[in-house]
Short mmCIF file of C-alpha atoms (C1' of nucleotides) in Angstrom, two decimals:
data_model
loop_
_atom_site.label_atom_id
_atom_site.label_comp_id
_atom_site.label_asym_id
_atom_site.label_seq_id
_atom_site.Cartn_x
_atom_site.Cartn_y
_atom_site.Cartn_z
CA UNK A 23 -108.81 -98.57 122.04
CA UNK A 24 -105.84 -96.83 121.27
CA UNK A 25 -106.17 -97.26 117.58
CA UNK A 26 -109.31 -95.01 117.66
CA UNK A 27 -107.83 -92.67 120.13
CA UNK A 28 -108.09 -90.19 116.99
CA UNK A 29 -111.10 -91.11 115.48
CA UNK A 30 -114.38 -89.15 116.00
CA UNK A 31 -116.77 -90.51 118.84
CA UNK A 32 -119.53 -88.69 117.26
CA UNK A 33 -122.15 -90.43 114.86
CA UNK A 34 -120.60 -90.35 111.19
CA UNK A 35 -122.26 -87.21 109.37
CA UNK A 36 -122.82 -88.52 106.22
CA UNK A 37 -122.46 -92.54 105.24
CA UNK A 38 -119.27 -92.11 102.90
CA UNK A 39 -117.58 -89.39 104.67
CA UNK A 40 -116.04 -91.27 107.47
CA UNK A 41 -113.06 -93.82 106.96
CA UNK A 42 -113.19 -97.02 108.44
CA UNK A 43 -110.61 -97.15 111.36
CA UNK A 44 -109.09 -100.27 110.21
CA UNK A 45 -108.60 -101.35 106.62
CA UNK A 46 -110.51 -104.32 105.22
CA UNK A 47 -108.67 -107.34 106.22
CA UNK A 48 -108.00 -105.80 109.89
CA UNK A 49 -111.47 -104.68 110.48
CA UNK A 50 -112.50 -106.55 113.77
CA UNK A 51 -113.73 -104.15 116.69
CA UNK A 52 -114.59 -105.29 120.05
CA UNK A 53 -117.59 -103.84 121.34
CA UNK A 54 -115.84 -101.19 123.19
CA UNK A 55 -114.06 -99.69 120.29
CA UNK A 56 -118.13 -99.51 118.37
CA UNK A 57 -119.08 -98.16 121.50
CA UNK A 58 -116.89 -95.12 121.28
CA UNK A 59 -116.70 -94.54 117.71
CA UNK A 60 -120.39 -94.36 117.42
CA UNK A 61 -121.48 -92.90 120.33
CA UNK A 62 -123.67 -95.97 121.29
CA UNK A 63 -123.06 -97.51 124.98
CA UNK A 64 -122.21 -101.34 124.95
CA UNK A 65 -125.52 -101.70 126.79
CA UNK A 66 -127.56 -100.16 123.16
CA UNK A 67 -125.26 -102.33 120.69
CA UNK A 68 -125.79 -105.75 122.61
CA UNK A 69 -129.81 -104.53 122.90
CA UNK A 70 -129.47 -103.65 119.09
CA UNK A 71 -128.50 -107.19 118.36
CA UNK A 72 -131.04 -108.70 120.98
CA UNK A 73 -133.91 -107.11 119.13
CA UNK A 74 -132.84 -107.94 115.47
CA UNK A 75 -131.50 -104.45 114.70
CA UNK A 76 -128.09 -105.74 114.00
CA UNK A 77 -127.20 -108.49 111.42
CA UNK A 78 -125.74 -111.10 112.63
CA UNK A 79 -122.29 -110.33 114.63
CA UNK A 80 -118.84 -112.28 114.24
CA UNK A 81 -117.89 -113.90 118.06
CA UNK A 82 -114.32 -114.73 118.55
CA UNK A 83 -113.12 -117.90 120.31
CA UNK A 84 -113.70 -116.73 123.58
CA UNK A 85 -117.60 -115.44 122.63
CA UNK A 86 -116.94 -112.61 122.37
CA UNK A 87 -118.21 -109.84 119.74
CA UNK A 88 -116.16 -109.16 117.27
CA UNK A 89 -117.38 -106.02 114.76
CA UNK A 90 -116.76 -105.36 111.17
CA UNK A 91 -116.71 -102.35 109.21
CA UNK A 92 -119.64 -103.38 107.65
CA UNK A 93 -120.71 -103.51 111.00
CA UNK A 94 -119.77 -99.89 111.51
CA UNK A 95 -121.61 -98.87 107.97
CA UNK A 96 -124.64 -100.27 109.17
CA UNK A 97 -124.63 -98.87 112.33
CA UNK A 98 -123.76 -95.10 110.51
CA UNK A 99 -127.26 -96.22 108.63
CA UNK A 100 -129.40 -97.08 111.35
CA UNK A 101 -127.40 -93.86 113.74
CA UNK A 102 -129.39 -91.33 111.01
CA UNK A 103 -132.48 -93.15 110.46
CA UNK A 104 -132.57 -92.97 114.25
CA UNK A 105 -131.94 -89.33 113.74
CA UNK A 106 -134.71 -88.66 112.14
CA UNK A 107 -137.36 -90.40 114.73
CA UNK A 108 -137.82 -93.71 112.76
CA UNK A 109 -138.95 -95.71 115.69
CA UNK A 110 -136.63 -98.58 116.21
CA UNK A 111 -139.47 -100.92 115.21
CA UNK A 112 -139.71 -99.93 111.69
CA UNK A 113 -135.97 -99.70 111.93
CA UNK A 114 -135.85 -103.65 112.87
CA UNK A 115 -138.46 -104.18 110.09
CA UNK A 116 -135.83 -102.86 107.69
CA UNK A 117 -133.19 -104.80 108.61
CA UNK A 118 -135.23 -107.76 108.27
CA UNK A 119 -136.02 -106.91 104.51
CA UNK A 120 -132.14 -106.33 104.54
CA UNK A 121 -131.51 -110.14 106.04
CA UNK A 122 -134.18 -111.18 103.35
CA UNK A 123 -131.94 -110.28 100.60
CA UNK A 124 -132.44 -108.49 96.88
CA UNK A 125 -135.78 -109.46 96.76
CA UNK A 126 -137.08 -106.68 99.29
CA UNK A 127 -135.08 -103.68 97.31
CA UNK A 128 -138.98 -102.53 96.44
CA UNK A 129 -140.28 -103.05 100.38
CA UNK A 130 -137.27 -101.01 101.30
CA UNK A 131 -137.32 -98.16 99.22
CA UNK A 132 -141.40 -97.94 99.87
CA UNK A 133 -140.38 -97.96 103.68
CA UNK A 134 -137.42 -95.51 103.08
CA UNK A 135 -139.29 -93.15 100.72
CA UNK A 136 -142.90 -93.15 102.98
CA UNK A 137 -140.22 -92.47 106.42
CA UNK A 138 -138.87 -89.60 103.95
CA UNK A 139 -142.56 -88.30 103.79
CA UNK A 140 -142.62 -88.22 107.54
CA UNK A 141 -139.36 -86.42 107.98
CA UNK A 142 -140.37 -83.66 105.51
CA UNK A 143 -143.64 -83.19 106.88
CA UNK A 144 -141.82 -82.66 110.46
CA UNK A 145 -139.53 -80.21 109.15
CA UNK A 146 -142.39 -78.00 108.01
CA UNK A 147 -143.67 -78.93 111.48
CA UNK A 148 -140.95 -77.46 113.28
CA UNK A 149 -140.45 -74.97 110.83
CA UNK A 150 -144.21 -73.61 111.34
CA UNK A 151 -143.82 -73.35 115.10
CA UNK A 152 -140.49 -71.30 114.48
CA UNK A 153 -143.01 -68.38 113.84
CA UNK A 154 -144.63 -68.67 117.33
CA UNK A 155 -141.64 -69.06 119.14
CA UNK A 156 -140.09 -65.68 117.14
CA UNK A 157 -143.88 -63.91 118.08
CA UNK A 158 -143.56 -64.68 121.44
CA UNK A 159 -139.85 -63.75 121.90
CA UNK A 160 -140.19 -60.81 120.08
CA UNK A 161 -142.89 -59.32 123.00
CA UNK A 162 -140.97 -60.66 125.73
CA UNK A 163 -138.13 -58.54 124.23
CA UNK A 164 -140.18 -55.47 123.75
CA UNK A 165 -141.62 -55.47 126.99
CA UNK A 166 -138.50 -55.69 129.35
CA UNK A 167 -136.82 -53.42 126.94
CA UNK A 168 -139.70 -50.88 127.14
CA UNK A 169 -140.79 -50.11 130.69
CA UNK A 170 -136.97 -50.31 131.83
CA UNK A 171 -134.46 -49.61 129.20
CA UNK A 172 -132.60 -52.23 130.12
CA UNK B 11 -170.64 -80.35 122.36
CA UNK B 12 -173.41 -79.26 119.78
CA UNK B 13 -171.51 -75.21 119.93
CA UNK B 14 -168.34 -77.04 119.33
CA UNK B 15 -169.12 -79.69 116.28
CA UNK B 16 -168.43 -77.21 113.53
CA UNK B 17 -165.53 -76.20 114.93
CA UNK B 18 -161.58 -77.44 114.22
CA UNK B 19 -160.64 -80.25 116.34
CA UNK B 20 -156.79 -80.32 115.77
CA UNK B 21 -154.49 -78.14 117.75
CA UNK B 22 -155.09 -74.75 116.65
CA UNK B 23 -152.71 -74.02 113.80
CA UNK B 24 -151.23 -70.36 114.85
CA UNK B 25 -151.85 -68.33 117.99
CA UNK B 26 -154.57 -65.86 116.22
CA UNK B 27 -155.98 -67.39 113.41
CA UNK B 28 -158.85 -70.08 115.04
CA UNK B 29 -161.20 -67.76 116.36
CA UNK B 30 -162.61 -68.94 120.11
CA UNK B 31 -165.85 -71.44 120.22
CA UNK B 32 -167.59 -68.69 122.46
CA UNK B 33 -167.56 -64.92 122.71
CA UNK B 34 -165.66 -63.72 126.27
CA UNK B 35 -168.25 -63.78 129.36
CA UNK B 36 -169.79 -67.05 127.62
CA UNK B 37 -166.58 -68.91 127.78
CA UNK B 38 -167.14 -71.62 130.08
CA UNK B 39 -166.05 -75.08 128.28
CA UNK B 40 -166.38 -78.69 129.86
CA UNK B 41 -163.76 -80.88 129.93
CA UNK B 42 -165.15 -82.61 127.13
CA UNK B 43 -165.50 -79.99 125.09
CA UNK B 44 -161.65 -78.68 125.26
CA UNK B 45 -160.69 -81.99 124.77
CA UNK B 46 -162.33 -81.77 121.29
CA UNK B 47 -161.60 -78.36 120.49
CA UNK B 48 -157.59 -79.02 121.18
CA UNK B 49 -157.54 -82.93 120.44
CA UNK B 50 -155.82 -84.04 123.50
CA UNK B 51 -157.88 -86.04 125.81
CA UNK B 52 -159.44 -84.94 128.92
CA UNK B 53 -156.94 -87.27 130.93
CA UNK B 54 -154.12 -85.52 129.45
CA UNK B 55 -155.77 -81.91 130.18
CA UNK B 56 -156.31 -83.18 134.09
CA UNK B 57 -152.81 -84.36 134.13
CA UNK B 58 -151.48 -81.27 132.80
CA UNK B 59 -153.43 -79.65 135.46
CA UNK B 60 -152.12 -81.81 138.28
CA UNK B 61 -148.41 -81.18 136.93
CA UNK B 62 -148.95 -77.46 136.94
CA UNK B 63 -148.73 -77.30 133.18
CA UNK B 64 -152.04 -75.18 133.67
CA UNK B 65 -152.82 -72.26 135.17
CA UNK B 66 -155.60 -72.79 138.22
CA UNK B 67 -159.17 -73.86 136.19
CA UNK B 68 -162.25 -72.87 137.70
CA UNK B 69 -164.70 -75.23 139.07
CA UNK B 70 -168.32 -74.60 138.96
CA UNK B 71 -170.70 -75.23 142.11
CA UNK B 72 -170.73 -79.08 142.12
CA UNK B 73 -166.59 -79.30 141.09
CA UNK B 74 -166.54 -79.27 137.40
CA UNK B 75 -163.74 -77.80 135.56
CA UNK B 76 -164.73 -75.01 133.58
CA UNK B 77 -162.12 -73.53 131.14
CA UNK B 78 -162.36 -69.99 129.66
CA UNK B 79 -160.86 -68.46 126.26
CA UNK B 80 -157.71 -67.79 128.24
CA UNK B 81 -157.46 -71.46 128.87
CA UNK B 82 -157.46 -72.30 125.33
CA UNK B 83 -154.83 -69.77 124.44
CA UNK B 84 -152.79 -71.87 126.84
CA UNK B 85 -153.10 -75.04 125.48
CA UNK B 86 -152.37 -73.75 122.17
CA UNK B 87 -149.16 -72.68 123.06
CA UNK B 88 -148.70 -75.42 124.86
CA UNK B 89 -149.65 -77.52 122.06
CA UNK B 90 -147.14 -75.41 119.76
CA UNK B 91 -144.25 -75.73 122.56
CA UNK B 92 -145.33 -80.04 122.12
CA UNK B 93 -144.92 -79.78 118.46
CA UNK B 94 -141.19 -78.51 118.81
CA UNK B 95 -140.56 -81.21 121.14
CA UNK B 96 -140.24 -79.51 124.16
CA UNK B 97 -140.26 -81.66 127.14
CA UNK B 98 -142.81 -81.47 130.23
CA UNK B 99 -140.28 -80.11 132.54
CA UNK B 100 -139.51 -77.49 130.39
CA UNK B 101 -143.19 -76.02 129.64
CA UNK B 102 -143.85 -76.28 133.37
CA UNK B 103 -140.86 -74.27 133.81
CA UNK B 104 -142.26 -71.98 131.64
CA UNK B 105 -146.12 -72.07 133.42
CA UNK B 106 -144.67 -71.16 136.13
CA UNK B 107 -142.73 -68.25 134.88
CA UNK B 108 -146.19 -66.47 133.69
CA UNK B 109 -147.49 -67.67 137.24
CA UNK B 110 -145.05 -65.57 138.78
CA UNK B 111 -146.09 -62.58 136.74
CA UNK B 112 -144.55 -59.70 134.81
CA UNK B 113 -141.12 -59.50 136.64
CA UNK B 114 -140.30 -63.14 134.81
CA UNK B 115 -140.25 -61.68 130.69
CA UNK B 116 -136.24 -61.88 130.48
CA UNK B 117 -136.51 -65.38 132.02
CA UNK B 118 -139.23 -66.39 129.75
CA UNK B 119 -138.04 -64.55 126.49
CA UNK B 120 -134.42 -66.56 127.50
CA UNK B 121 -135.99 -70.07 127.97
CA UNK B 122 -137.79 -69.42 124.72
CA UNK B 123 -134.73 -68.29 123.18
CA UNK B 124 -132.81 -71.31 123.78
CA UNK B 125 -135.29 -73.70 122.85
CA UNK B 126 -135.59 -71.62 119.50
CA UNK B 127 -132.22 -72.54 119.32
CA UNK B 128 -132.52 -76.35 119.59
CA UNK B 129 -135.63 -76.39 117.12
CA UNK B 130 -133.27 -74.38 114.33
CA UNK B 131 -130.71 -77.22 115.06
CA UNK B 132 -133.50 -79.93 114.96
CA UNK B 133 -134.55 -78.68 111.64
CA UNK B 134 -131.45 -78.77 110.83
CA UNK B 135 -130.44 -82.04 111.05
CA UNK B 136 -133.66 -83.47 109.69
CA UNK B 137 -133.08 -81.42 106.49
CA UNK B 138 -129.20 -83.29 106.55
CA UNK B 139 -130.35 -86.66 107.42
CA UNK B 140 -132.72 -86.43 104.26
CA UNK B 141 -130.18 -86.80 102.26
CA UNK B 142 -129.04 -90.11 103.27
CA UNK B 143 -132.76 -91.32 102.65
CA UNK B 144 -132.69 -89.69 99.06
CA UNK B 145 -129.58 -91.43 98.34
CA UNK B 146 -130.68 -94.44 99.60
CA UNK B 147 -134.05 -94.14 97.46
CA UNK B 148 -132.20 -93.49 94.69
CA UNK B 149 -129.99 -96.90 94.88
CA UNK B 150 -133.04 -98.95 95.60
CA UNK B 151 -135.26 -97.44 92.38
CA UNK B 152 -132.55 -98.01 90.32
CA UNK B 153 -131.49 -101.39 91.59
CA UNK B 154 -135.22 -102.64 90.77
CA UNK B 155 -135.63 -100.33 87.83
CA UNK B 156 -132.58 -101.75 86.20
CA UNK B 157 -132.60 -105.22 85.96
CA UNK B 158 -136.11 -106.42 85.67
CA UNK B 159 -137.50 -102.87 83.74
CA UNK B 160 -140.07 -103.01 86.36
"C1'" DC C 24 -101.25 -116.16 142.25
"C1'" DG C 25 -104.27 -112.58 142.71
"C1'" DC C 26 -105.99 -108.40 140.70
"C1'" DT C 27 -107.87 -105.56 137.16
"C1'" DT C 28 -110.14 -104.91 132.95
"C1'" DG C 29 -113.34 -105.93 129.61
"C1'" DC C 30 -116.57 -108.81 128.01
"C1'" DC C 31 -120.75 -112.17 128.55
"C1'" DT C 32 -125.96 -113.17 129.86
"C1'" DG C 33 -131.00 -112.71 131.26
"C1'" DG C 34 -133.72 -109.87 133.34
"C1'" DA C 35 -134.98 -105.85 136.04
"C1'" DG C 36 -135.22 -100.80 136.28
"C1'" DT C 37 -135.71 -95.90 134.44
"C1'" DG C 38 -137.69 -91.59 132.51
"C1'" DC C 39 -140.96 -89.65 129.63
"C1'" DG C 40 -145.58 -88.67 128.31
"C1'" DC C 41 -149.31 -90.09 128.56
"C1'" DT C 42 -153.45 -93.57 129.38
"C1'" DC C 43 -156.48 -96.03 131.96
"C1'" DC C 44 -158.92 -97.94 136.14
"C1'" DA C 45 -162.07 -98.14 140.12
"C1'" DA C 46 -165.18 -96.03 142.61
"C1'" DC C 47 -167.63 -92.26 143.12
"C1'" DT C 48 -170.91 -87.78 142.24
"C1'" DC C 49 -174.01 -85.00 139.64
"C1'" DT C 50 -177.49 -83.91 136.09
"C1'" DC C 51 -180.71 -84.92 132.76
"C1'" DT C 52 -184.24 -87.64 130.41
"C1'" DA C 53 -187.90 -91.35 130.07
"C1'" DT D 3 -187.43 -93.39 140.19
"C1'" DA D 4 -184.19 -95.56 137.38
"C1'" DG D 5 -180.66 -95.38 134.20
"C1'" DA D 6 -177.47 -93.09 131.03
"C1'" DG D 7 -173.82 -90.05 130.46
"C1'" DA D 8 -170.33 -86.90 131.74
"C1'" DG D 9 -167.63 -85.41 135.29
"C1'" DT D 10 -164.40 -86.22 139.81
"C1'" DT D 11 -160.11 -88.41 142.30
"C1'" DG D 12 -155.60 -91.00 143.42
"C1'" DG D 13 -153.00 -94.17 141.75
"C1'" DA D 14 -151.67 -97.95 138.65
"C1'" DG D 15 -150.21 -99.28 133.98
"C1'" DC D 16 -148.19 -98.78 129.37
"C1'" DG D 17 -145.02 -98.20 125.26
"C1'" DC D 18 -140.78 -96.61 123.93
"C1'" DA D 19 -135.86 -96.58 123.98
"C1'" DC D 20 -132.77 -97.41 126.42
"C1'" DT D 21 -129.88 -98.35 130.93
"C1'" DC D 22 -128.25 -100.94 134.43
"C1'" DC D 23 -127.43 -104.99 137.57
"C1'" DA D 24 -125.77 -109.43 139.32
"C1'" DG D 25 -123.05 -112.98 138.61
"C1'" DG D 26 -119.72 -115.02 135.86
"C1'" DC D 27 -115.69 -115.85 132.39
"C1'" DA D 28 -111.15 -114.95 129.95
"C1'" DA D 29 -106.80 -112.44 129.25
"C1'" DG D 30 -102.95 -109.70 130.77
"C1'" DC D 31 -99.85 -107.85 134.37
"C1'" DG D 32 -96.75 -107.53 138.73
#
DNA sequence: CGCTTGCCTGGAGTGCGCTCCAACTCTCTA
DNA sequence: TAGAGAGTTGGAGCGCACTCCAGGCAAGCG
């Protein structure tokens, strides 16, 4: 715990822009430490693994889960596809073509690039109902700064 | 039904720009009929009633709901305030801000306001996340473009 | 040695936003 | 007059994404 005192809690921003807290070699995180450097409770990491959204995890002699970085890049991954709405069952069907090996790189990059449809049609989404929201805010503030002055 | 079959059946796109299915003092729609001309189902349009998502609905003489024009004004902000993600609680808050009448604008322009807010920030982070998926496309074409000239 | 802390498991519970069910009424058409 | 079709209600059920619980184990500390 206290070697990621300093490290950010938050999900990484971008998927290269975050060092690993420990170098390669020394990378092995008990589920705690994951827990606070992504954000994730214990509860979601163990579920994560339950439902096949985690490769397979390292145990120590005791049983206990012991994470990698790789771990932790993978997580970063599946912490912005989550950001974007993927539901968590096409985010388990990815890491299945992932298990499956090179093979899938075409079944991955049509899931990836048909999810990047989805995202840019919701931006325009969100971006169209900006307008309402501005329209309707816009009388609200007219009218209680009319009548009143305030 | 037969008024309504030539008319949109998706939310209506803007505020102003789908005129109504019938001319004011002939605007009495069945349940059915609003559930066709906004696309959410009558179930959902009683349970948005019963949550006080609504304003009151008149009944004719035997207990029918009968929405007016006003009514579908509602549900197409509504339907807006759904696209942005707002949750239940929050659009009920905001129901019952117009219930209470004219004295509730600052309220109402503030609630909007904020949620503004966390749409610009949704957008936000969509448009950042894309990114990752682009690079991520990009790896996977050229990892299947490259070896086999596929 | 006992206590605390952190981890383990399977399974139950939660909050949201619907979605559907059973049992009923009313109206219209054949 | 019978049946179809659309409406009514309260309340139960569902899918998603967690979230938590009970009961137990292992390591470290005073």
């Amino acid at each position: 715990m206290t070697v990621l005192e300093t490290m950010p809690t938050a999900l990484s921003l971008c998927l290269t822009d975050v060092p690993h807290p420990r170098p390669a070699g020394q990378d092995h995180y008990t589920i705690g430490e994951v827990a606070e450097h992504t954000g994730l409770s214990a509860h979601t990491l163990r579920w994560y693994e339950r439902i096949g959204l985690m490769p397979h995890v390292d145990r120590n002699h005791t049983g206990q889960r012991r994470f990698t970085n790789r771990d932790l890049d993978w997580l970063a991954l599946v912490g912005k596809l989550r950001l974007t709405g993927m539901p968590v069952a096409d985010m388990v069907r990815y890491a299945e073509l992932v298990r499956q090996g090179d093979s899938t790189y075409r079944a991955r990059e049509e899931l990836l690039t048909a999810h990047r449809e989805v995202v840019r049609q919701r931006i325009e989404e969100l971006r169209s109902t900006l307008d309402v929201l501005d329209y309707k805010i816009d009388i609200y503030a007219g009218a209680h700064a009319a009548p009143e002055g305030v």
